[in-house]
Every structure is written in structure tokens, then in C-alpha cells.
Short mmCIF file of N, CA and C and ligand atoms in Angstrom, two decimals:
data_model
loop_
_atom_site.label_atom_id
_atom_site.label_comp_id
_atom_site.label_asym_id
_atom_site.label_seq_id
_atom_site.Cartn_x
_atom_site.Cartn_y
_atom_site.Cartn_z
N MET A 24 2.52 28.27 7.58
CA MET A 24 1.66 27.44 7.08
C MET A 24 1.83 25.97 7.08
N SER A 25 0.49 26.15 8.15
CA SER A 25 0.42 24.39 8.66
C SER A 25 0.27 23.37 7.81
N GLU A 26 1.68 21.64 8.21
CA GLU A 26 2.20 20.96 6.98
C GLU A 26 0.79 20.32 6.23
N VAL A 27 1.52 19.29 4.89
CA VAL A 27 0.51 19.09 5.02
C VAL A 27 0.98 17.16 4.84
N VAL A 28 -0.48 16.52 5.35
CA VAL A 28 -0.40 15.79 5.65
C VAL A 28 -1.09 14.71 4.21
N ALA A 29 -0.23 13.34 4.24
CA ALA A 29 -0.75 13.00 2.62
C ALA A 29 -0.75 11.62 3.56
N ILE A 30 -1.92 10.60 3.40
CA ILE A 30 -2.18 9.66 3.92
C ILE A 30 -1.94 8.22 2.70
N TYR A 31 -1.21 6.97 2.90
CA TYR A 31 -2.14 6.15 1.26
C TYR A 31 -2.04 4.81 1.96
N PRO A 32 -3.36 5.26 2.05
CA PRO A 32 -3.88 3.32 2.54
C PRO A 32 -4.05 2.18 1.27
N GLY A 33 -3.77 1.14 2.20
CA GLY A 33 -4.34 -0.39 1.37
C GLY A 33 -4.13 -1.48 1.87
N SER A 34 -4.17 -2.17 1.66
CA SER A 34 -3.71 -3.71 1.97
C SER A 34 -2.19 -4.35 2.30
N PHE A 35 -1.07 -3.71 1.29
CA PHE A 35 0.06 -4.34 1.35
C PHE A 35 0.62 -5.22 1.52
N ASP A 36 -0.74 -6.40 0.89
CA ASP A 36 -0.52 -7.55 1.23
C ASP A 36 0.48 -8.83 0.54
N PRO A 37 1.62 -8.47 0.10
CA PRO A 37 2.48 -7.88 0.56
C PRO A 37 2.54 -6.47 0.08
N LEU A 38 3.47 -5.83 0.57
CA LEU A 38 4.46 -4.54 0.28
C LEU A 38 4.85 -5.09 -1.25
N THR A 39 4.57 -4.15 -1.98
CA THR A 39 5.27 -4.93 -3.39
C THR A 39 6.71 -3.30 -4.07
N ASN A 40 7.44 -3.18 -4.67
CA ASN A 40 7.81 -2.28 -5.16
C ASN A 40 7.33 -0.34 -5.80
N GLY A 41 6.31 -1.47 -6.78
CA GLY A 41 5.03 -0.48 -7.06
C GLY A 41 4.14 0.66 -5.66
N HIS A 42 4.18 -0.15 -4.78
CA HIS A 42 4.08 0.55 -3.27
C HIS A 42 5.46 1.90 -3.10
N VAL A 43 6.47 1.04 -3.10
CA VAL A 43 7.20 2.27 -3.06
C VAL A 43 7.78 3.32 -3.69
N ASP A 44 7.42 3.11 -4.60
CA ASP A 44 7.53 4.03 -5.51
C ASP A 44 6.11 4.33 -4.98
N ILE A 45 5.53 4.07 -5.62
CA ILE A 45 4.29 5.69 -5.21
C ILE A 45 4.32 6.68 -4.15
N ILE A 46 5.58 5.99 -3.07
CA ILE A 46 5.39 6.36 -1.54
C ILE A 46 6.98 6.73 -1.23
N HIS A 47 7.52 6.98 -1.86
CA HIS A 47 8.92 7.80 -3.09
C HIS A 47 8.25 9.36 -3.73
N ARG A 48 7.20 9.14 -4.96
CA ARG A 48 6.94 10.07 -5.02
C ARG A 48 6.27 11.08 -4.26
N GLY A 49 5.96 10.43 -3.28
CA GLY A 49 4.75 11.27 -2.63
C GLY A 49 5.76 11.65 -1.20
N SER A 50 6.81 11.20 -0.74
CA SER A 50 7.53 11.52 0.03
C SER A 50 8.42 12.77 -0.40
N ARG A 51 8.31 13.10 -1.73
CA ARG A 51 8.87 14.15 -2.08
C ARG A 51 7.96 15.29 -2.35
N PHE A 52 6.54 15.38 -2.26
CA PHE A 52 5.21 16.03 -2.21
C PHE A 52 5.08 17.17 -1.23
N PHE A 53 4.81 15.67 -0.12
CA PHE A 53 4.31 16.17 0.37
C PHE A 53 5.37 16.31 2.35
N ASP A 54 4.99 17.15 3.16
CA ASP A 54 6.29 17.04 4.01
C ASP A 54 5.64 15.54 5.17
N ARG A 55 5.24 15.08 5.57
CA ARG A 55 4.60 14.13 5.86
C ARG A 55 3.70 12.87 5.15
N ILE A 56 4.39 11.49 4.53
CA ILE A 56 2.82 10.63 3.70
C ILE A 56 2.66 9.23 4.91
N VAL A 57 1.36 8.62 5.32
CA VAL A 57 1.64 8.00 6.21
C VAL A 57 0.96 6.94 5.38
N VAL A 58 1.91 5.98 6.05
CA VAL A 58 1.42 4.39 5.33
C VAL A 58 0.61 3.60 5.86
N SER A 59 -0.77 3.55 5.22
CA SER A 59 -1.74 3.57 6.24
C SER A 59 -2.01 1.50 6.25
N VAL A 60 -2.00 0.64 7.03
CA VAL A 60 -2.02 -0.61 7.19
C VAL A 60 -3.60 -0.36 6.78
N LEU A 61 -4.64 -1.02 5.95
CA LEU A 61 -5.75 -1.62 6.53
C LEU A 61 -5.89 -3.08 7.39
N VAL A 62 -6.34 -3.54 8.06
CA VAL A 62 -6.37 -4.24 9.43
C VAL A 62 -7.60 -4.59 8.27
N ASN A 63 -8.42 -4.64 8.36
CA ASN A 63 -9.22 -6.29 7.87
C ASN A 63 -9.32 -6.02 7.14
N VAL A 64 -8.87 -6.62 5.68
CA VAL A 64 -8.63 -7.12 4.67
C VAL A 64 -9.76 -7.80 4.55
N GLU A 65 -10.87 -7.98 3.14
CA GLU A 65 -11.45 -8.79 3.29
C GLU A 65 -11.70 -10.58 3.13
N LYS A 66 -10.74 -10.62 2.05
CA LYS A 66 -9.80 -12.26 2.08
C LYS A 66 -9.26 -11.87 3.37
N ALA A 67 -9.11 -13.17 3.72
CA ALA A 67 -8.41 -14.01 4.89
C ALA A 67 -6.45 -13.03 3.86
N PRO A 68 -6.10 -12.58 4.28
CA PRO A 68 -4.23 -11.88 3.57
C PRO A 68 -2.96 -12.97 3.90
N LEU A 69 -2.01 -13.25 3.15
CA LEU A 69 -1.13 -14.06 4.18
C LEU A 69 -0.81 -13.65 4.72
N PHE A 70 -0.04 -11.82 5.11
CA PHE A 70 0.56 -11.24 7.05
C PHE A 70 -0.17 -10.91 7.23
N THR A 71 -0.23 -11.16 8.33
CA THR A 71 -1.20 -10.47 9.34
C THR A 71 -0.86 -8.86 9.36
N ALA A 72 -1.57 -8.70 9.77
CA ALA A 72 -1.91 -6.91 9.78
C ALA A 72 -0.68 -6.96 11.06
N PRO A 73 0.11 -6.63 11.74
CA PRO A 73 1.13 -6.06 12.79
C PRO A 73 2.00 -7.14 12.09
N GLU A 74 2.59 -8.02 10.45
CA GLU A 74 3.81 -8.54 10.27
C GLU A 74 3.93 -7.71 9.16
N ARG A 75 2.43 -7.18 8.57
CA ARG A 75 2.87 -6.10 7.40
C ARG A 75 3.14 -5.11 7.47
N VAL A 76 2.84 -4.62 8.81
CA VAL A 76 2.89 -2.85 9.43
C VAL A 76 4.72 -3.83 9.59
N ALA A 77 5.07 -4.91 10.54
CA ALA A 77 7.07 -4.74 10.50
C ALA A 77 7.84 -4.97 9.22
N ILE A 78 6.54 -5.16 8.20
CA ILE A 78 7.65 -4.66 7.20
C ILE A 78 8.11 -3.17 6.10
N ALA A 79 7.18 -3.12 6.30
CA ALA A 79 7.04 -1.65 6.43
C ALA A 79 8.10 -1.06 7.04
N ARG A 80 7.54 -0.54 7.84
CA ARG A 80 8.20 -0.23 9.26
C ARG A 80 10.01 -0.44 9.01
N GLU A 81 10.33 -1.57 8.86
CA GLU A 81 11.72 -1.72 8.20
C GLU A 81 12.54 -1.02 7.06
N VAL A 82 11.13 -0.90 5.86
CA VAL A 82 11.82 -0.60 4.54
C VAL A 82 11.45 0.86 4.52
N PHE A 83 11.40 1.23 5.59
CA PHE A 83 10.92 2.85 5.69
C PHE A 83 12.21 3.62 6.34
N SER A 84 12.46 2.96 7.35
CA SER A 84 12.78 3.32 8.85
C SER A 84 14.11 4.19 8.22
N GLY A 85 14.39 4.38 7.48
CA GLY A 85 15.67 5.23 6.96
C GLY A 85 14.86 6.75 6.16
N TRP A 86 13.40 6.98 6.15
CA TRP A 86 12.99 7.56 5.40
C TRP A 86 12.26 8.61 6.31
N ALA A 87 12.69 9.64 6.51
CA ALA A 87 12.68 10.63 7.75
C ALA A 87 10.82 10.76 6.77
N ASN A 88 10.03 11.30 6.45
CA ASN A 88 9.35 12.28 6.55
C ASN A 88 7.73 10.54 6.36
N VAL A 89 8.40 9.58 6.25
CA VAL A 89 7.21 7.90 6.18
C VAL A 89 7.38 7.64 7.45
N GLU A 90 5.81 6.92 8.04
CA GLU A 90 5.66 6.74 9.20
C GLU A 90 4.98 5.73 8.84
N VAL A 91 4.30 4.34 9.36
CA VAL A 91 3.57 3.43 9.05
C VAL A 91 2.12 3.29 10.19
N ASP A 92 1.30 2.85 10.02
CA ASP A 92 -0.08 2.76 11.07
C ASP A 92 -0.43 2.10 10.35
N THR A 93 -1.92 1.66 11.57
CA THR A 93 -2.84 1.18 10.99
C THR A 93 -4.60 1.45 11.07
N PHE A 94 -5.43 1.56 10.04
CA PHE A 94 -6.75 2.06 10.49
C PHE A 94 -6.73 0.96 10.26
N ASP A 95 -8.40 1.42 10.63
CA ASP A 95 -9.76 0.09 9.69
C ASP A 95 -11.03 0.93 9.85
N GLY A 96 -12.19 1.11 9.03
CA GLY A 96 -13.06 1.83 9.78
C GLY A 96 -13.36 2.66 8.43
N LEU A 97 -14.29 3.47 8.82
CA LEU A 97 -14.41 5.31 7.23
C LEU A 97 -12.99 5.16 7.37
N LEU A 98 -12.09 5.50 6.31
CA LEU A 98 -11.32 6.14 5.14
C LEU A 98 -10.35 7.21 5.99
N VAL A 99 -11.84 8.50 5.41
CA VAL A 99 -11.53 10.26 5.29
C VAL A 99 -11.94 9.79 7.52
N GLU A 100 -12.96 9.49 8.62
CA GLU A 100 -12.47 9.98 9.40
C GLU A 100 -11.43 9.13 9.99
N TYR A 101 -10.69 8.31 9.29
CA TYR A 101 -9.05 8.12 10.12
C TYR A 101 -8.15 9.14 8.91
N ALA A 102 -8.63 9.39 8.06
CA ALA A 102 -7.69 10.53 7.32
C ALA A 102 -7.92 11.33 8.13
N GLN A 103 -8.86 12.25 8.79
CA GLN A 103 -9.07 13.29 10.36
C GLN A 103 -8.10 13.09 11.02
N SER A 104 -8.57 11.88 12.24
CA SER A 104 -8.23 11.63 12.91
C SER A 104 -5.88 12.16 13.23
N LYS A 105 -5.64 12.07 11.44
CA LYS A 105 -4.08 11.95 11.62
C LYS A 105 -3.86 13.77 10.64
N HIS A 106 -5.07 14.53 10.87
CA HIS A 106 -5.07 15.43 10.18
C HIS A 106 -4.75 15.90 9.20
N ALA A 107 -4.87 14.78 8.25
CA ALA A 107 -4.34 14.80 6.98
C ALA A 107 -5.46 15.58 5.84
N SER A 108 -5.28 15.62 4.96
CA SER A 108 -6.10 16.50 3.93
C SER A 108 -5.35 15.80 1.71
N VAL A 109 -5.18 15.03 2.18
CA VAL A 109 -4.98 14.27 0.88
C VAL A 109 -4.88 12.70 1.15
N ILE A 110 -4.93 11.45 0.46
CA ILE A 110 -4.83 10.45 0.39
C ILE A 110 -4.15 10.26 -0.78
N VAL A 111 -3.56 9.84 -0.33
CA VAL A 111 -2.96 9.46 -1.82
C VAL A 111 -3.31 8.41 -2.41
N ARG A 112 -3.63 7.49 -4.08
CA ARG A 112 -3.47 6.28 -4.36
C ARG A 112 -2.36 6.31 -5.64
N GLY A 113 -1.69 4.79 -6.33
CA GLY A 113 -1.69 4.53 -7.65
C GLY A 113 -2.79 4.17 -8.67
N LEU A 114 -2.33 4.68 -9.32
CA LEU A 114 -3.51 3.95 -10.49
C LEU A 114 -2.14 3.39 -11.68
N ARG A 115 -2.31 2.31 -11.59
CA ARG A 115 -1.64 1.06 -12.85
C ARG A 115 -1.78 1.60 -14.45
N ALA A 116 -3.17 1.58 -14.31
CA ALA A 116 -3.46 1.63 -15.70
C ALA A 116 -5.20 1.87 -15.48
N VAL A 117 -5.64 1.50 -16.89
CA VAL A 117 -7.31 1.85 -17.15
C VAL A 117 -7.73 1.38 -16.23
N SER A 118 -7.61 -0.04 -15.61
CA SER A 118 -8.23 -1.24 -15.27
C SER A 118 -8.77 -0.34 -13.12
N ASP A 119 -7.15 0.42 -12.76
CA ASP A 119 -8.16 0.48 -11.79
C ASP A 119 -8.83 1.84 -11.90
N PHE A 120 -8.96 2.35 -12.42
CA PHE A 120 -9.18 3.59 -13.00
C PHE A 120 -10.85 4.17 -11.80
N GLU A 121 -11.61 3.17 -12.77
CA GLU A 121 -12.73 3.26 -12.29
C GLU A 121 -13.65 3.43 -10.94
N TYR A 122 -12.85 2.16 -10.54
CA TYR A 122 -13.10 1.55 -8.43
C TYR A 122 -12.61 2.83 -7.86
N GLU A 123 -11.17 3.14 -8.00
CA GLU A 123 -10.17 4.29 -7.67
C GLU A 123 -10.90 5.57 -7.95
N MET A 124 -11.49 5.76 -9.43
CA MET A 124 -12.57 7.23 -8.89
C MET A 124 -14.04 7.41 -8.66
N GLN A 125 -15.02 5.72 -8.30
CA GLN A 125 -15.91 5.60 -7.25
C GLN A 125 -14.95 6.00 -5.99
N MET A 126 -14.22 5.14 -5.60
CA MET A 126 -13.92 5.66 -4.18
C MET A 126 -14.13 7.26 -4.07
N ALA A 127 -13.38 7.60 -4.68
CA ALA A 127 -12.77 9.41 -4.67
C ALA A 127 -13.93 10.22 -4.53
N LEU A 128 -14.85 9.77 -5.17
CA LEU A 128 -15.88 10.85 -5.17
C LEU A 128 -16.53 9.99 -4.13
N MET A 129 -16.76 9.05 -3.55
CA MET A 129 -17.48 8.89 -2.16
C MET A 129 -16.69 9.51 -0.90
N ASN A 130 -15.50 9.13 -1.01
CA ASN A 130 -14.40 9.81 -0.14
C ASN A 130 -15.03 11.63 -0.34
N ARG A 131 -14.51 12.65 -1.68
CA ARG A 131 -15.69 13.65 -1.35
C ARG A 131 -16.30 14.74 -0.01
N ARG A 132 -17.63 13.22 -0.97
CA ARG A 132 -18.87 13.30 -0.54
C ARG A 132 -18.87 13.25 1.21
N LEU A 133 -17.98 12.39 1.56
CA LEU A 133 -18.13 11.93 2.00
C LEU A 133 -16.83 12.97 4.10
N SER A 134 -16.25 13.51 3.25
CA SER A 134 -15.07 14.60 3.83
C SER A 134 -15.05 15.70 2.88
N PRO A 135 -15.71 17.11 2.27
CA PRO A 135 -14.99 17.47 1.26
C PRO A 135 -13.36 18.12 1.59
N ASP A 136 -13.16 18.81 1.95
CA ASP A 136 -12.40 18.75 2.62
C ASP A 136 -10.58 18.00 2.23
N VAL A 137 -10.91 16.30 2.86
CA VAL A 137 -9.42 15.80 1.69
C VAL A 137 -9.77 16.01 -0.05
N GLU A 138 -8.29 15.67 0.21
CA GLU A 138 -8.62 15.06 -1.66
C GLU A 138 -7.73 14.47 -1.90
N THR A 139 -8.49 13.56 -3.45
CA THR A 139 -7.29 12.24 -3.16
C THR A 139 -6.98 12.25 -4.90
N ILE A 140 -5.08 11.75 -4.71
CA ILE A 140 -4.43 12.43 -5.75
C ILE A 140 -3.81 10.69 -5.94
N PHE A 141 -3.90 10.98 -7.10
CA PHE A 141 -2.95 10.25 -7.33
C PHE A 141 -1.84 10.32 -8.61
N MET A 142 -1.22 8.94 -8.52
CA MET A 142 0.35 8.76 -9.43
C MET A 142 0.60 7.34 -10.25
N MET A 143 0.98 7.86 -10.43
CA MET A 143 1.91 6.80 -11.37
C MET A 143 2.55 6.38 -11.54
N PRO A 144 2.66 4.81 -11.18
CA PRO A 144 4.50 4.79 -10.87
C PRO A 144 5.47 4.23 -12.17
N ALA A 145 6.33 4.40 -11.96
CA ALA A 145 7.26 3.98 -13.33
C ALA A 145 6.77 2.50 -13.77
N GLU A 146 6.90 2.46 -15.56
CA GLU A 146 6.55 1.74 -16.35
C GLU A 146 6.37 -0.13 -15.66
N THR A 147 8.02 -0.25 -15.29
CA THR A 147 8.47 -1.01 -15.23
C THR A 147 7.49 -1.19 -13.52
N TYR A 148 7.01 -1.04 -12.61
CA TYR A 148 5.80 -1.82 -11.77
C TYR A 148 4.60 -0.97 -11.82
N SER A 149 4.83 -1.10 -13.41
CA SER A 149 2.90 -0.93 -13.13
C SER A 149 2.46 -1.93 -13.76
N TYR A 150 2.72 -2.51 -13.84
CA TYR A 150 1.66 -4.67 -14.18
C TYR A 150 2.04 -5.46 -12.31
N VAL A 151 2.24 -4.79 -12.08
CA VAL A 151 2.94 -5.99 -10.43
C VAL A 151 1.20 -5.15 -9.23
N SER A 152 0.97 -6.55 -8.97
CA SER A 152 -0.22 -6.18 -7.73
C SER A 152 0.54 -7.26 -6.30
N SER A 153 -0.40 -6.98 -5.62
CA SER A 153 0.20 -7.70 -4.72
C SER A 153 -0.42 -9.89 -4.70
N ARG A 154 -1.27 -9.50 -5.11
CA ARG A 154 -2.12 -10.24 -5.35
C ARG A 154 -1.77 -11.36 -6.54
N LEU A 155 -1.13 -10.60 -7.86
CA LEU A 155 -0.55 -11.86 -8.26
C LEU A 155 0.70 -11.90 -7.76
N VAL A 156 1.94 -11.40 -6.96
CA VAL A 156 3.03 -11.29 -7.02
C VAL A 156 2.55 -12.35 -5.80
N LYS A 157 2.07 -12.70 -4.75
CA LYS A 157 1.71 -13.73 -4.29
C LYS A 157 1.25 -15.49 -4.11
N GLU A 158 0.31 -15.06 -6.22
CA GLU A 158 0.10 -15.86 -7.09
C GLU A 158 1.72 -16.84 -7.70
N VAL A 159 2.49 -15.94 -8.39
CA VAL A 159 3.71 -16.18 -8.47
C VAL A 159 4.47 -16.83 -7.40
N VAL A 160 4.95 -16.27 -6.98
CA VAL A 160 5.23 -16.81 -5.70
C VAL A 160 4.78 -18.74 -5.32
N ALA A 161 3.33 -18.68 -4.95
CA ALA A 161 2.89 -19.54 -4.38
C ALA A 161 2.93 -20.66 -5.26
N LEU A 162 3.61 -21.03 -7.16
CA LEU A 162 3.71 -21.70 -8.10
C LEU A 162 5.37 -21.76 -8.03
N GLY A 163 5.94 -21.20 -7.14
CA GLY A 163 7.30 -21.27 -7.00
C GLY A 163 8.22 -19.69 -8.12
N GLY A 164 7.99 -18.97 -8.53
CA GLY A 164 8.06 -18.75 -9.46
C GLY A 164 8.89 -16.97 -8.10
N SER A 165 9.77 -16.46 -9.31
CA SER A 165 11.04 -15.93 -8.46
C SER A 165 9.69 -13.83 -8.48
N VAL A 166 10.11 -13.58 -7.52
CA VAL A 166 9.06 -12.25 -7.70
C VAL A 166 11.07 -10.69 -7.26
N HIS A 167 12.07 -11.17 -7.46
CA HIS A 167 13.18 -10.78 -7.51
C HIS A 167 12.87 -9.31 -8.18
N GLY A 168 12.79 -8.12 -7.13
CA GLY A 168 13.41 -6.62 -8.44
C GLY A 168 11.61 -6.77 -8.34
N LEU A 169 10.63 -7.28 -7.98
CA LEU A 169 9.67 -6.36 -7.90
C LEU A 169 8.76 -6.09 -6.30
N VAL A 170 9.96 -6.72 -5.63
CA VAL A 170 9.26 -6.28 -4.00
C VAL A 170 10.92 -6.44 -3.46
N PRO A 171 10.32 -5.36 -2.04
CA PRO A 171 12.10 -5.06 -1.63
C PRO A 171 12.52 -6.65 -1.40
N GLU A 172 13.26 -6.26 -1.19
CA GLU A 172 14.17 -8.08 -0.11
C GLU A 172 14.05 -7.93 0.95
N ILE A 173 13.43 -7.78 2.15
CA ILE A 173 12.86 -8.39 3.16
C ILE A 173 11.68 -8.68 2.93
N VAL A 174 10.61 -8.27 2.29
CA VAL A 174 9.59 -8.68 1.67
C VAL A 174 9.58 -10.38 0.85
N GLU A 175 10.85 -10.10 0.31
CA GLU A 175 11.27 -11.86 -0.71
C GLU A 175 11.45 -12.70 0.12
N ARG A 176 12.17 -11.98 1.66
CA ARG A 176 12.91 -13.32 2.43
C ARG A 176 11.70 -14.12 2.88
N ARG A 177 10.67 -13.27 3.50
CA ARG A 177 9.38 -13.51 4.62
C ARG A 177 8.40 -13.65 3.46
N LEU A 178 8.25 -14.08 1.79
CA LEU A 178 7.42 -14.88 0.68
C LEU A 178 7.32 -16.12 1.39
N ARG A 179 9.29 -16.27 1.09
CA ARG A 179 10.31 -17.60 1.41
C ARG A 179 9.70 -17.86 2.60
N GLU A 180 9.37 -17.23 3.80
CA GLU A 180 9.64 -17.47 5.27
C GLU A 180 8.40 -18.49 5.33
N LYS A 181 6.74 -17.54 4.56
CA LYS A 181 5.15 -18.09 4.46
C LYS A 181 5.58 -19.08 3.46
N LYS A 182 6.12 -19.79 2.51
CA LYS A 182 6.21 -20.42 1.67
C LYS A 182 6.20 -21.93 3.02
N LEU A 183 7.50 -22.20 2.90
CA LEU A 183 8.29 -22.53 3.99
C LEU A 183 6.91 -23.13 4.88
N ALA A 184 6.68 -22.49 5.83
CA ALA A 184 5.81 -23.08 6.99
C ALA A 184 4.62 -23.08 6.36
N ARG A 185 3.75 -22.44 5.39
CA ARG A 185 3.16 -23.63 4.61
C ARG A 185 3.64 -25.35 4.81
N GLU A 186 4.37 -24.67 3.41
CA GLU A 186 4.42 -26.37 3.39
C GLU A 186 5.26 -26.86 4.14
N THR A 187 5.87 -26.67 4.98
CA THR A 187 5.93 -27.53 7.00
C THR A 187 4.74 -28.01 7.01
N LEU A 188 3.97 -27.52 7.16
CA LEU A 188 2.18 -27.38 8.00
C LEU A 188 2.05 -28.42 7.45
N ARG A 189 1.21 -28.14 6.01
CA ARG A 189 1.09 -28.99 5.21
C ARG A 189 1.39 -30.88 4.75
N ALA A 190 3.15 -30.86 5.28
CA ALA A 190 3.59 -31.97 5.13
C ALA A 190 3.61 -33.40 6.46
N1 ATP B 219 2.56 -1.80 -8.88
C1 ATP B 219 1.82 -0.56 -8.43
N2 ATP B 219 1.76 0.95 -8.80
C2 ATP B 219 1.18 1.30 -7.92
N3 ATP B 219 -0.02 1.95 -7.58
C3 ATP B 219 -0.29 1.14 -6.91
C4 ATP B 219 0.21 -0.85 -7.58
N4 ATP B 219 0.29 -1.64 -7.29
C5 ATP B 219 -0.39 -1.16 -6.45
N5 ATP B 219 -0.87 0.06 -6.13
C6 ATP B 219 -2.29 1.52 -5.47
O1 ATP B 219 -2.35 1.58 -3.98
C7 ATP B 219 -2.55 1.64 -3.30
C8 ATP B 219 -2.82 0.28 -2.50
O2 ATP B 219 -3.31 -1.32 -3.18
P1 ATP B 219 -3.30 -2.24 -2.34
O3 ATP B 219 -3.31 -2.46 -0.90
O4 ATP B 219 -4.72 -3.10 -2.19
O5 ATP B 219 -1.92 -3.77 -3.55
P2 ATP B 219 -2.54 -3.91 -4.61
O6 ATP B 219 -1.55 -4.39 -5.60
O7 ATP B 219 -4.21 -3.92 -5.98
O8 ATP B 219 -3.14 -5.51 -4.39
P3 ATP B 219 -4.11 -6.44 -4.55
O9 ATP B 219 -3.38 -7.40 -5.28
O10 ATP B 219 -4.48 -7.24 -3.07
O11 ATP B 219 -5.24 -5.96 -4.78
C9 ATP B 219 -3.77 1.15 -4.66
O12 ATP B 219 -3.79 2.72 -4.88
C10 ATP B 219 -3.57 0.31 -5.80
O13 ATP B 219 -3.88 0.65 -7.26
MG1 MG B 220 -5.64 -3.41 -5.17
#
């Protein structure tokens, strides 16, 4: 039997413990899971694509079947290029559902062989989004426990750099 490869696409700007939770669940199910960092995020990202990749590589360095990569363009074409038969997505709440269903059905239409599989995170992370994490940090709040420690550090460094620029 050939191995089952899954891709987990997202902007990961930044990676949160919600993402890590989904990757952990996926790594138990699939032979390999590729964390695929979207290069061209619509709005200006806080972290550049190379920074987002470096963070994820550090976080998952000890995880044997987790790989970190970047992608751009049509997701199903990228999936084919990685020989992935599964797209993993996370569902936090009903609010995620409508957009995710549209994407899953459009991707199925574009490539019927690729299956989208949804997973729910631990309740503790069900309200965590990258956007909210950035907002809290920008306003001086703590996101301890909601993001990996390296992300917490990088967020602090970014905030200091931005404040210095502005001063
Ligand atoms: N806390 C979480 N628990 C489970 N799934 C999540 C969580 N955060 C994001 N996801 C899922 O991970 C995938 C990639 O998410 P993405 O990189 O857009 O993160 P995000 O937190 O939604 O970012 P943003 O706030 O910028 O939209 C999506 O399927 C998203 O639903
Ligand atoms: Mg999102």
C-alpha cells in the first residue's frame, strides 16, 4: 500500500496551538503531513513567508512525519505535486463551516481525487485564531499558552521592532 500524504494549508501568521493541535491529530492518522504555508496572503502578513516557515520548522523539528513547505496558486495542483490525497482543515466553530464547505466542494470539483478532511481542536483552542492572537499582542496582552513558546518570543520581538521604528 502506498503511503497517505496529507497537506495542511494555511497562512499560519502566526502558528497557534490550535494549528499545532490539528497537526498533532493529523500526524497520528496520516503517514506524512505537510504543513503548507501560503506565501501570498491577501492582507500584509505580520511574519514573512520565510519567517513563518522557520517558526514551523523549529516547532516540528522533532516530529518525524511532519514536514513544512510553502505554496502559492491553486491548492489542488499543489496537492498533486506533493502526491497528497488529503487536505486537512480545522473547524473551530459553525462560523468556520460555510467558508470551509465552499472551499472543500470547489476543490473537489477541481480535483475529485483529493479529499478534504476536517478535524476539531481541543476545546481549549477552539476560539484561538491568528488574527486574535495578533490583536491581543498588539494591545499588550498575553497569549501565553495559546501559541508555541517560539511564537510568543517572535511576537514580542516584532512588537519591539515596530515600536522602535515608530519611536
Ligand atoms: N484554533 C484552531 N483550531 C482548529 N483549527 C484551526 C484553528 N485556527 C485555525 N484553524 C484552521 O487551520 C487552517 C488554517 O488556518 P489559518 O492559517 O487561516 O489560521 P487562522 O487562525 O484562521 O488565521 P486568520 O485569523 O488569519 O484567519 C484553517 O482550516 C483553520 O480553520
Ligand atoms: Mg482563518
